[in-house]
Amino acid sequence: MIICRDTLQIRLGPQLADVEEIPEVCRNEVLEWNQQVKRLGSILLGLFSEGLGLSPGKLQELTCVDTRMMSGHYYPYCPQPDLTVGLTSHADPGVITVLLQNQVGGLQVKHGDEWVDVTPVPGALVVNIGDILQIMSNDEYKSVDHRVLANPSQEPRVSIAVFCNPSNHEKEFGPFPELVSSDKPAAYRQFTFDEYMRRFFTKGLDGKSLINYFRA
Ligand SMILES: O=C(O)CCC(=O)C(=O)O
Ligand SMILES: [Fe+2]
């Protein structure tokens, strides 16, 4: 299947990609956005930690906003949108994703058996919970399957996703012990982030299947 999309990937953290390799046309904007996402990501992780009844610094101490990868997606006009997609169905693997989209639309999330449009709201960001946050939360938070339809409009769709992940790859991740009890046993085993990402890159994008490898 031909996918109607171009993607520019840039590593933002823990070490920024070589600045010379960031296209000059968007270099300053990427550097500024990195600062803003880092700040917002820290605030969000504080809230997500508190929502689990943990100390506000918990997710951040686990380096959860330190590795940041940016994907700048460009979905051009597609003359036969019903024959292809922009981005196939998947759940983001990481902790959280901060997503900025222009006004064109096409992003959908799966709710039960239905695909629901995530209509762009000017000035609003979409924040996805990723699989590893679902695992750490022992299923209190849920990652969501999403996809992007091929773009039928003459105007290109542009979106900027920043994936926030742990930078500590040797540490073991799994459900927080505070969230495990005899009533609610650990739904997942422990694993390192390295093992996790190896699985992600070998399985391809096919919905929420990654998380199943790590079920207890
Ligand atoms: O383009 C979008 O709105 C979604 C992008 C996305 O889901 C991803 O890069 O993981
Ligand atoms: Fe995604």
CSV table of C-alpha atoms and ligand atoms in Angstrom, one decimal:
chain,number,residue,atom,x,y,z
A,1,MET,CA,0.0,0.0,0.0
A,2,ILE,CA,1.3,3.5,-0.8
A,3,ILE,CA,1.1,5.8,2.2
A,4,CYS,CA,0.2,9.4,1.4
A,5,ARG,CA,2.7,11.2,3.7
A,6,ASP,CA,6.1,12.6,4.1
A,7,THR,CA,7.8,12.7,7.5
A,8,LEU,CA,10.7,14.7,8.9
A,9,GLN,CA,12.1,13.2,12.1
A,10,ILE,CA,14.4,15.1,14.4
A,11,ARG,CA,15.8,14.1,17.7
A,12,LEU,CA,15.2,16.8,20.3
A,13,GLY,CA,16.5,15.2,23.5
A,14,PRO,CA,18.3,14.1,25.6
A,15,GLN,CA,20.8,15.4,23.0
A,16,LEU,CA,19.5,17.6,20.3
A,17,ALA,CA,20.3,16.5,16.7
A,18,ASP,CA,23.2,18.3,15.0
A,19,VAL,CA,21.6,21.8,14.6
A,20,GLU,CA,23.1,22.0,11.1
A,21,GLU,CA,21.0,19.0,10.1
A,22,ILE,CA,17.7,20.7,11.1
A,23,PRO,CA,16.3,22.3,7.9
A,24,GLU,CA,17.1,26.0,8.1
A,25,VAL,CA,13.6,26.9,7.1
A,26,CYS,CA,12.2,25.6,10.5
A,27,ARG,CA,15.3,25.5,12.7
A,28,ASN,CA,14.5,28.3,15.1
A,29,GLU,CA,10.9,27.1,15.4
A,30,VAL,CA,12.0,23.5,16.1
A,31,LEU,CA,14.4,24.7,18.8
A,32,GLU,CA,11.7,26.9,20.4
A,33,TRP,CA,9.1,24.2,20.2
A,34,ASN,CA,11.5,21.8,21.9
A,35,GLN,CA,11.7,24.1,24.9
A,36,GLN,CA,8.0,24.6,25.1
A,37,VAL,CA,7.2,20.8,24.8
A,38,LYS,CA,9.8,20.0,27.5
A,39,ARG,CA,8.1,22.5,29.8
A,40,LEU,CA,4.6,21.4,29.0
A,41,GLY,CA,5.6,17.7,29.2
A,42,SER,CA,6.9,18.2,32.7
A,43,ILE,CA,3.7,19.9,33.8
A,44,LEU,CA,1.6,17.1,32.3
A,45,LEU,CA,3.8,14.3,33.8
A,46,GLY,CA,3.3,16.0,37.2
A,47,LEU,CA,-0.5,15.9,36.7
A,48,PHE,CA,-0.4,12.3,35.4
A,49,SER,CA,1.7,11.3,38.5
A,50,GLU,CA,-0.7,13.0,40.9
A,51,GLY,CA,-3.7,11.4,39.1
A,52,LEU,CA,-2.3,8.0,40.1
A,53,GLY,CA,-1.9,9.1,43.7
A,54,LEU,CA,1.9,9.2,43.3
A,55,SER,CA,4.3,12.1,44.2
A,56,PRO,CA,4.1,14.8,41.4
A,57,GLY,CA,7.8,14.2,40.5
A,58,LYS,CA,7.5,10.5,40.0
A,59,LEU,CA,7.3,10.2,36.2
A,60,GLN,CA,9.8,12.9,35.7
A,61,GLU,CA,12.3,11.3,38.1
A,62,LEU,CA,12.1,8.2,35.8
A,63,THR,CA,13.3,10.5,33.0
A,64,CYS,CA,10.0,10.2,31.2
A,65,VAL,CA,10.2,13.5,29.3
A,66,ASP,CA,13.9,13.4,28.6
A,67,THR,CA,14.0,11.5,25.3
A,68,ARG,CA,12.0,13.6,22.8
A,69,MET,CA,11.6,12.6,19.1
A,70,MET,CA,9.8,14.9,16.8
A,71,SER,CA,7.9,13.8,13.7
A,72,GLY,CA,6.8,16.6,11.4
A,73,HIS,CA,4.2,15.0,9.1
A,74,TYR,CA,3.1,16.4,5.7
A,75,TYR,CA,0.0,14.8,4.2
A,76,PRO,CA,-0.4,16.1,0.6
A,77,TYR,CA,-3.6,16.1,-1.4
A,78,CYS,CA,-4.4,12.5,-2.2
A,79,PRO,CA,-6.5,12.0,-5.4
A,80,GLN,CA,-7.8,8.6,-4.3
A,81,PRO,CA,-8.1,8.8,-0.5
A,82,ASP,CA,-10.4,5.8,-0.2
A,83,LEU,CA,-7.6,3.5,-1.6
A,84,THR,CA,-5.0,4.4,1.1
A,85,VAL,CA,-4.3,6.0,4.4
A,86,GLY,CA,-2.1,8.8,5.7
A,87,LEU,CA,-0.9,6.8,8.8
A,88,THR,CA,-2.0,3.3,9.7
A,89,SER,CA,-3.7,2.5,13.0
A,90,HIS,CA,-1.4,2.3,16.0
A,91,ALA,CA,-1.0,3.3,19.6
A,92,ASP,CA,2.0,5.5,20.4
A,93,PRO,CA,4.5,3.3,22.3
A,94,GLY,CA,6.0,6.0,24.6
A,95,VAL,CA,4.9,7.8,27.7
A,96,ILE,CA,3.0,10.8,26.2
A,97,THR,CA,2.8,12.4,22.7
A,98,VAL,CA,2.2,16.1,22.3
A,99,LEU,CA,0.6,16.7,18.9
A,100,LEU,CA,0.0,20.0,17.0
A,101,GLN,CA,-2.2,19.8,13.9
A,102,ASN,CA,-3.2,22.3,11.3
A,103,GLN,CA,-6.9,22.9,10.4
A,104,VAL,CA,-7.2,20.2,7.7
A,105,GLY,CA,-8.2,17.2,9.9
A,106,GLY,CA,-8.0,13.5,9.2
A,107,LEU,CA,-6.8,12.2,12.6
A,108,GLN,CA,-9.2,9.6,14.1
A,109,VAL,CA,-9.2,7.8,17.4
A,110,LYS,CA,-10.8,4.4,18.1
A,111,HIS,CA,-13.6,4.5,20.6
A,112,GLY,CA,-15.1,1.0,21.1
A,113,ASP,CA,-15.5,-0.3,17.5
A,114,GLU,CA,-15.9,3.2,16.0
A,115,TRP,CA,-13.4,5.6,14.5
A,116,VAL,CA,-14.0,9.1,15.8
A,117,ASP,CA,-12.7,12.3,14.1
A,118,VAL,CA,-10.4,14.5,16.2
A,119,THR,CA,-11.5,17.7,14.7
A,120,PRO,CA,-8.7,20.4,14.9
A,121,VAL,CA,-9.4,23.2,17.4
A,122,PRO,CA,-7.3,26.3,16.7
A,123,GLY,CA,-4.7,26.8,19.4
A,124,ALA,CA,-5.3,23.4,21.0
A,125,LEU,CA,-2.9,20.5,21.3
A,126,VAL,CA,-3.7,16.7,21.3
A,127,VAL,CA,-2.0,14.7,24.1
A,128,ASN,CA,-1.9,11.0,23.6
A,129,ILE,CA,-1.2,8.5,26.4
A,130,GLY,CA,1.3,5.9,25.1
A,131,ASP,CA,1.5,2.2,25.8
A,132,ILE,CA,4.3,2.5,28.4
A,133,LEU,CA,2.3,4.9,30.5
A,134,GLN,CA,-0.6,2.5,30.4
A,135,ILE,CA,1.8,-0.2,31.6
A,136,MET,CA,3.3,1.9,34.4
A,137,SER,CA,-0.2,2.9,35.5
A,138,ASN,CA,-1.2,-0.8,35.7
A,139,ASP,CA,-4.1,0.0,33.2
A,140,GLU,CA,-5.4,3.1,35.1
A,141,TYR,CA,-4.5,5.1,32.0
A,142,LYS,CA,-5.2,3.8,28.6
A,143,SER,CA,-3.3,4.3,25.4
A,144,VAL,CA,-5.5,4.9,22.3
A,145,ASP,CA,-5.5,3.5,18.8
A,146,HIS,CA,-5.4,6.2,16.2
A,147,ARG,CA,-4.8,6.7,12.5
A,148,VAL,CA,-4.8,9.4,9.9
A,149,LEU,CA,-7.0,9.2,6.8
A,150,ALA,CA,-5.4,10.1,3.4
A,151,ASN,CA,-6.0,13.8,2.7
A,152,PRO,CA,-8.8,14.5,0.2
A,153,SER,CA,-8.5,18.3,0.4
A,154,GLN,CA,-6.4,20.5,-1.8
A,155,GLU,CA,-4.7,22.0,1.2
A,156,PRO,CA,-1.9,19.9,2.8
A,157,ARG,CA,-2.4,18.6,6.3
A,158,VAL,CA,0.6,19.3,8.6
A,159,SER,CA,1.1,17.9,12.1
A,160,ILE,CA,4.0,17.9,14.5
A,161,ALA,CA,4.2,15.0,17.0
A,162,VAL,CA,6.7,15.0,19.9
A,163,PHE,CA,7.1,11.7,21.5
A,164,CYS,CA,8.3,11.8,25.1
A,165,ASN,CA,10.1,8.7,26.4
A,166,PRO,CA,12.4,7.6,29.2
A,167,SER,CA,16.1,8.3,28.6
A,168,ASN,CA,17.2,5.6,31.1
A,169,HIS,CA,17.2,2.5,28.9
A,170,GLU,CA,18.7,0.1,31.4
A,171,LYS,CA,16.2,0.7,34.2
A,172,GLU,CA,13.4,-1.8,34.5
A,173,PHE,CA,9.9,-0.5,33.8
A,174,GLY,CA,6.6,-2.1,34.7
A,175,PRO,CA,3.5,-1.3,36.8
A,176,PHE,CA,4.4,1.0,39.8
A,177,PRO,CA,4.5,-1.2,42.9
A,178,GLU,CA,2.2,1.4,44.6
A,179,LEU,CA,-0.5,0.5,42.1
A,180,VAL,CA,-0.3,-3.2,42.5
A,181,SER,CA,-2.3,-5.0,45.2
A,182,SER,CA,-4.0,-8.4,45.8
A,183,ASP,CA,-7.2,-6.8,44.3
A,184,LYS,CA,-5.3,-5.5,41.3
A,185,PRO,CA,-2.3,-7.7,40.5
A,186,ALA,CA,0.4,-6.4,38.1
A,187,ALA,CA,-1.1,-6.7,34.6
A,188,TYR,CA,2.5,-6.5,33.0
A,189,ARG,CA,5.9,-7.8,33.7
A,190,GLN,CA,9.1,-5.8,34.1
A,191,PHE,CA,11.2,-5.0,31.1
A,192,THR,CA,13.9,-2.5,30.1
A,193,PHE,CA,13.1,0.3,27.7
A,194,ASP,CA,15.7,-1.1,25.3
A,195,GLU,CA,13.8,-4.4,25.1
A,196,TYR,CA,10.5,-2.5,24.7
A,197,MET,CA,11.8,-0.5,21.7
A,198,ARG,CA,13.3,-3.5,20.0
A,199,ARG,CA,9.8,-5.1,20.1
A,200,PHE,CA,8.3,-1.9,18.8
A,201,PHE,CA,10.6,-1.7,15.8
A,202,THR,CA,10.2,-5.4,14.9
A,203,LYS,CA,6.4,-5.5,15.0
A,204,GLY,CA,5.5,-2.6,12.7
A,205,LEU,CA,2.4,-0.4,13.2
A,206,ASP,CA,-0.6,-2.6,13.9
A,207,GLY,CA,-2.9,-1.2,16.6
A,208,LYS,CA,-2.4,-1.8,20.3
A,209,SER,CA,-0.5,-5.1,19.9
A,210,LEU,CA,2.8,-4.1,21.5
A,211,ILE,CA,1.4,-3.9,25.0
A,212,ASN,CA,0.4,-7.6,24.8
A,213,TYR,CA,4.0,-8.8,24.7
A,214,PHE,CA,4.5,-7.5,28.2
A,215,ARG,CA,1.4,-8.8,29.8
A,216,ALA,CA,2.1,-10.7,33.1
B,1,LIG,O1,-0.5,13.3,12.1
B,1,LIG,C1,-1.2,13.0,13.1
B,1,LIG,O2,-2.1,13.8,13.5
B,1,LIG,C2,-0.8,11.8,14.0
B,1,LIG,C3,0.6,11.4,14.0
B,1,LIG,C4,0.8,10.2,14.8
B,1,LIG,O3,-0.1,9.6,15.3
B,1,LIG,C5,2.2,9.8,15.1
B,1,LIG,O4,3.1,10.3,14.5
B,1,LIG,O5,2.4,8.8,15.9
B,2,FE,FE,0.6,8.3,16.8
